[in-house]
Amino acid sequence: MSPKCQITVNGLREGHLIAGQRVTGTVKFAIYKPTRYDSIDISFVGSGRCRFAVTPEESNTVILTNKEEYVSINKNLFTPVGDQMVEPGDYEYPFEFLLPGDIPSSVKSVPCDIQYNIFVKFSRKGTFISESENELKVPVYGYVKPCSRQPLTFKIEKKLLSFNPNNKITVKGEIDRTCLKPGDRIHLTMTVTNDSNVDISIKSQLVYFNTYISKGASPSKEIEKGSIPGTKETSPTIRANSVLELERTIPILETLYSIQNSKIMVGEFKVKVTVKAPFPHGKAYARVPIVIGWRKEEHESLIQRDLPPSYSEAIRGNN
């Protein structure tokens, strides 16, 4: 039986790591009797898998899959010299990894799993025992690229069923920022011109679109969509032949994060604004894309300021 490890990672802000971050920590374990190990290694591995079902027309359901590897870094902690044994005692090894800057965020859903793990492997060659591992799962947030750095405007026009061409509703709106961090708030302003003869209302909400992508020369895509709980709001009634100015603040949960830099999944968010008119006029809507996450340039200075020194820097500093 291999020793159980205690894997400690420094600088885990709010329980996660950031792409491009230098990861430092220690591995601790105890040996109770002289043991021969061919090697003791620590690895940082990130990979993703997706799996979903599609049913082509007049065909049976097909299960489609895809996978990719984002990072695999290995560090050797111990290699014996000759017949060297690992003697009984408490052992502690420092480690250091530099994460790539273009990896996606962690994901855990039914169709897709993107995860990052630190493994400590004790390798032994023998008839019954070969090797065993200790594992620590570490959430990672990837950097995101904004769809726009400026406020974004949008417009909705809804013409009602009428012989009067001016019987319509117009919504002109603006979102102050389209690239936001988890925990931020979206500020939405709208001018609603109701030139119709009916009362209407405006519904706004934050919605998500997750696209899962299979492998192959002609990959299939599965799109999962829905609204984010707690973000839906409907305006007061907007009377016929009136103009109303609306303001709305939409909260962004700390757990929301756009998924980019992956070939198996794309995770997107949009602000959906809907004009709701009574039957039989129906609805009209606009969906404004936003990106949730950290931009590389705004986060690099924070990482450099907050992270502890590397092991080599700490050693040099003590001399």
XYZ file of C-alpha atoms in Angstrom:
319
model
C 0.000 0.000 0.000
C 1.383 3.415 -0.963
C 1.578 6.252 1.582
C -1.257 8.747 1.676
C -0.193 12.230 0.662
C -1.126 15.659 1.860
C -0.986 17.953 -1.194
C -1.025 21.641 -0.322
C -1.334 24.321 -3.030
C -0.388 27.924 -2.235
C -2.254 30.950 -3.531
C -5.668 29.351 -4.012
C -7.710 32.551 -4.198
C -11.348 31.733 -3.513
C -10.655 28.050 -4.059
C -9.360 28.140 -7.643
C -6.305 28.739 -9.809
C -6.005 31.021 -12.839
C -4.594 30.188 -16.284
C -1.008 31.369 -16.657
C -0.475 31.212 -12.905
C 2.666 29.894 -11.269
C 1.466 27.144 -8.924
C 3.549 26.320 -5.868
C 2.956 23.960 -2.999
C 4.219 21.006 -0.990
C 3.686 17.257 -0.830
C 3.923 15.552 2.545
C 3.851 11.807 3.270
C 5.158 9.335 5.825
C 7.086 6.068 5.252
C 6.775 3.454 8.022
C 9.247 0.836 6.793
C 12.116 0.755 4.300
C 10.529 0.662 0.837
C 11.893 0.416 -2.668
C 10.315 2.917 -5.086
C 11.504 3.189 -8.663
C 10.299 6.780 -8.727
C 8.068 9.265 -6.957
C 6.592 11.861 -9.290
C 4.121 14.726 -9.150
C 2.094 15.797 -12.192
C -0.344 18.542 -13.092
C -2.801 17.246 -15.710
C -5.761 18.973 -17.358
C -8.110 17.251 -19.781
C -11.676 17.373 -21.027
C -14.292 14.938 -22.281
C -17.771 15.387 -23.693
C -20.468 12.817 -24.439
C -23.952 13.413 -25.832
C -26.646 11.621 -27.799
C -28.127 12.618 -31.164
C -30.973 11.020 -33.105
C -30.698 11.624 -36.856
C -33.909 11.516 -38.869
C -35.177 7.937 -39.330
C -32.114 6.569 -37.506
C -31.264 5.147 -34.126
C -29.781 7.265 -31.372
C -26.016 7.708 -31.680
C -23.654 8.503 -28.802
C -21.016 11.039 -29.810
C -17.847 11.801 -27.862
C -14.786 14.003 -27.886
C -11.765 14.609 -25.699
C -8.655 16.781 -25.496
C -5.681 17.408 -23.247
C -4.843 20.930 -22.106
C -1.776 20.505 -19.930
C 0.461 17.680 -18.696
C 3.478 18.647 -16.578
C 5.546 16.094 -14.679
C 8.161 16.668 -11.951
C 10.311 13.928 -10.451
C 10.534 14.056 -6.655
C 12.657 10.953 -6.053
C 14.663 8.474 -8.137
C 16.763 5.838 -6.333
C 20.479 5.456 -6.820
C 21.257 1.774 -7.301
C 19.348 -0.284 -4.708
C 18.536 2.745 -2.571
C 15.476 2.366 -0.324
C 13.231 5.091 1.015
C 13.842 4.945 4.750
C 11.095 5.391 7.380
C 10.322 8.998 8.212
C 8.253 12.053 7.325
C 8.967 13.530 3.909
C 8.152 16.912 2.431
C 8.826 17.996 -1.157
C 8.138 21.453 -2.666
C 6.750 21.654 -6.191
C 6.205 24.357 -8.770
C 4.244 24.405 -12.056
C 3.587 27.136 -14.601
C 0.111 26.799 -16.128
C -0.432 27.659 -19.806
C -2.307 30.879 -20.451
C -4.706 29.416 -23.026
C -6.515 26.688 -21.068
C -10.296 26.622 -20.530
C -12.082 26.867 -17.213
C -13.103 23.797 -15.247
C -16.532 22.384 -16.130
C -18.652 19.714 -14.474
C -21.904 18.888 -16.251
C -23.669 15.823 -17.601
C -22.411 16.221 -21.214
C -18.971 17.665 -20.426
C -16.223 17.371 -17.825
C -13.132 19.602 -17.940
C -10.938 19.058 -14.922
C -7.447 19.694 -13.591
C -5.709 17.378 -11.143
C -2.455 17.125 -9.248
C -1.238 13.514 -9.050
C 1.492 12.090 -6.840
C 2.588 8.702 -8.171
C 4.598 6.092 -6.287
C 5.992 3.638 -8.869
C 7.103 0.153 -7.887
C 8.028 -2.684 -10.190
C 6.907 -6.072 -8.937
C 4.648 -9.029 -9.485
C 1.662 -7.676 -7.576
C 2.332 -3.968 -7.115
C 3.182 -1.651 -9.982
C 2.233 1.889 -9.030
C -0.379 3.862 -7.141
C -1.519 7.473 -7.090
C -2.785 10.207 -4.804
C -4.931 12.892 -6.414
C -6.084 16.454 -5.711
C -8.665 18.070 -7.990
C -8.001 21.795 -8.476
C -10.579 24.136 -10.086
C -9.072 26.424 -12.739
C -10.435 29.581 -14.355
C -9.215 30.321 -17.874
C -8.694 33.767 -19.344
C -11.416 35.097 -21.647
C -11.390 37.346 -24.701
C -14.094 40.029 -24.754
C -16.561 40.342 -27.597
C -16.350 44.138 -27.262
C -14.485 46.550 -25.008
C -17.062 49.310 -25.482
C -20.687 49.705 -24.375
C -22.943 47.816 -26.760
C -26.186 49.167 -28.176
C -29.085 47.163 -29.555
C -32.484 47.780 -31.087
C -35.749 45.826 -31.266
C -38.613 46.699 -33.587
C -41.943 44.948 -33.271
C -44.605 45.699 -35.910
C -48.069 44.664 -34.850
C -50.691 42.965 -36.982
C -52.305 46.087 -38.371
C -52.951 48.028 -41.553
C -51.280 51.011 -39.886
C -47.509 50.843 -40.595
C -46.814 53.082 -37.574
C -48.455 50.619 -35.204
C -45.176 49.376 -33.780
C -42.941 49.147 -30.715
C -39.295 50.223 -30.669
C -36.743 49.452 -27.988
C -33.334 51.129 -28.028
C -30.962 49.866 -25.374
C -27.383 49.891 -24.156
C -25.299 47.573 -21.983
C -22.491 49.451 -20.245
C -19.982 46.557 -20.418
C -19.945 43.273 -22.287
C -16.914 41.738 -20.540
C -17.517 41.302 -16.832
C -16.018 39.366 -13.938
C -17.872 36.791 -11.828
C -19.767 38.680 -9.133
C -20.122 41.865 -11.260
C -23.404 43.466 -12.292
C -24.717 44.204 -15.771
C -26.195 47.695 -16.167
C -28.897 47.859 -18.822
C -30.705 51.023 -19.975
C -33.578 51.098 -22.457
C -35.881 53.597 -24.116
C -39.202 51.950 -25.029
C -41.364 53.773 -27.568
C -44.794 52.181 -27.704
C -46.448 53.651 -30.821
C -49.026 50.874 -30.826
C -52.593 50.724 -29.561
C -51.908 47.962 -27.009
C -50.209 47.780 -23.623
C -46.920 45.901 -23.500
C -44.124 44.917 -21.108
C -40.385 44.266 -21.415
C -38.741 41.169 -19.975
C -34.971 40.963 -19.491
C -32.843 38.068 -18.267
C -29.403 36.488 -18.489
C -29.352 33.293 -20.569
C -26.679 30.700 -21.343
C -25.790 28.669 -24.436
C -23.519 25.646 -24.020
C -22.332 24.071 -27.270
C -20.837 20.559 -27.111
C -18.770 19.463 -30.104
C -18.048 15.876 -31.176
C -14.883 14.702 -32.900
C -14.536 13.812 -36.577
C -14.172 15.492 -39.954
C -17.823 16.612 -39.779
C -18.400 17.171 -36.052
C -21.894 17.351 -34.631
C -22.989 19.933 -32.109
C -25.400 19.735 -29.212
C -26.696 23.036 -27.830
C -27.967 23.331 -24.267
C -29.655 26.596 -23.330
C -31.644 28.147 -20.527
C -31.981 31.157 -18.248
C -29.858 31.880 -15.194
C -32.011 31.684 -12.033
C -32.593 34.981 -10.284
C -31.947 37.187 -13.328
C -35.431 37.411 -14.850
C -37.377 40.662 -14.463
C -40.485 42.061 -16.172
C -41.073 45.792 -16.449
C -44.223 47.606 -15.341
C -46.934 47.855 -17.975
C -46.055 50.281 -20.756
C -49.233 51.919 -21.927
C -50.257 52.357 -25.558
C -48.849 55.465 -27.269
C -46.285 56.206 -24.577
C -42.531 56.356 -24.028
C -40.773 54.889 -20.998
C -37.153 54.960 -19.835
C -36.060 51.721 -18.129
C -32.978 50.819 -16.115
C -32.055 47.335 -15.010
C -29.210 45.790 -13.019
C -28.580 42.087 -13.574
C -26.403 40.283 -11.001
C -23.724 37.813 -12.127
C -23.163 34.864 -9.825
C -19.616 34.182 -8.621
C -19.846 30.711 -10.185
C -20.566 31.905 -13.752
C -17.715 31.810 -16.248
C -17.558 31.777 -20.041
C -15.892 28.686 -21.524
C -13.348 29.480 -24.248
C -10.128 27.858 -25.542
C -11.695 24.402 -25.851
C -12.494 22.254 -28.904
C -15.107 20.170 -27.097
C -17.247 22.902 -25.538
C -18.109 26.588 -25.860
C -19.941 28.263 -22.976
C -21.623 31.592 -23.807
C -23.883 34.101 -22.041
C -26.322 36.636 -23.475
C -28.651 39.290 -22.156
C -32.061 38.550 -23.644
C -34.555 41.422 -23.917
C -38.100 40.496 -24.970
C -41.009 42.697 -26.037
C -44.208 41.046 -24.780
C -47.379 42.091 -26.587
C -50.838 40.570 -26.039
C -52.270 37.834 -28.279
C -52.233 37.604 -31.262
C -49.247 39.936 -31.719
C -46.627 37.658 -30.173
C -43.096 38.598 -29.083
C -39.863 40.065 -30.396
C -36.472 39.899 -28.763
C -32.765 40.707 -28.953
C -29.923 38.659 -27.489
C -26.806 40.667 -26.662
C -23.636 38.584 -26.119
C -21.517 39.151 -23.024
C -18.364 37.446 -21.738
C -17.860 36.561 -18.077
C -14.339 36.036 -16.762
C -10.908 37.543 -16.249
C -9.029 39.183 -19.110
C -5.352 38.315 -19.143
C -4.074 41.872 -19.078
C -6.214 42.947 -16.115
C -5.346 39.906 -14.021
C -1.606 39.473 -14.568
C -0.630 42.305 -12.219
C -2.927 40.914 -9.528
C -1.350 37.458 -9.805
C 2.185 38.821 -9.576
C 1.299 40.897 -6.521
C -0.609 38.236 -4.566
C 1.260 35.004 -5.213
C 3.935 33.843 -2.753
C 7.541 33.598 -3.976
C 8.602 30.455 -5.770
C 10.618 27.845 -3.932
C 13.821 28.883 -5.699
C 13.151 32.569 -4.928
C 12.510 31.769 -1.274
C 15.760 29.803 -1.043
C 17.768 32.629 -2.615
C 16.108 35.128 -0.292
C 17.275 33.224 2.797
C 20.928 33.258 1.770
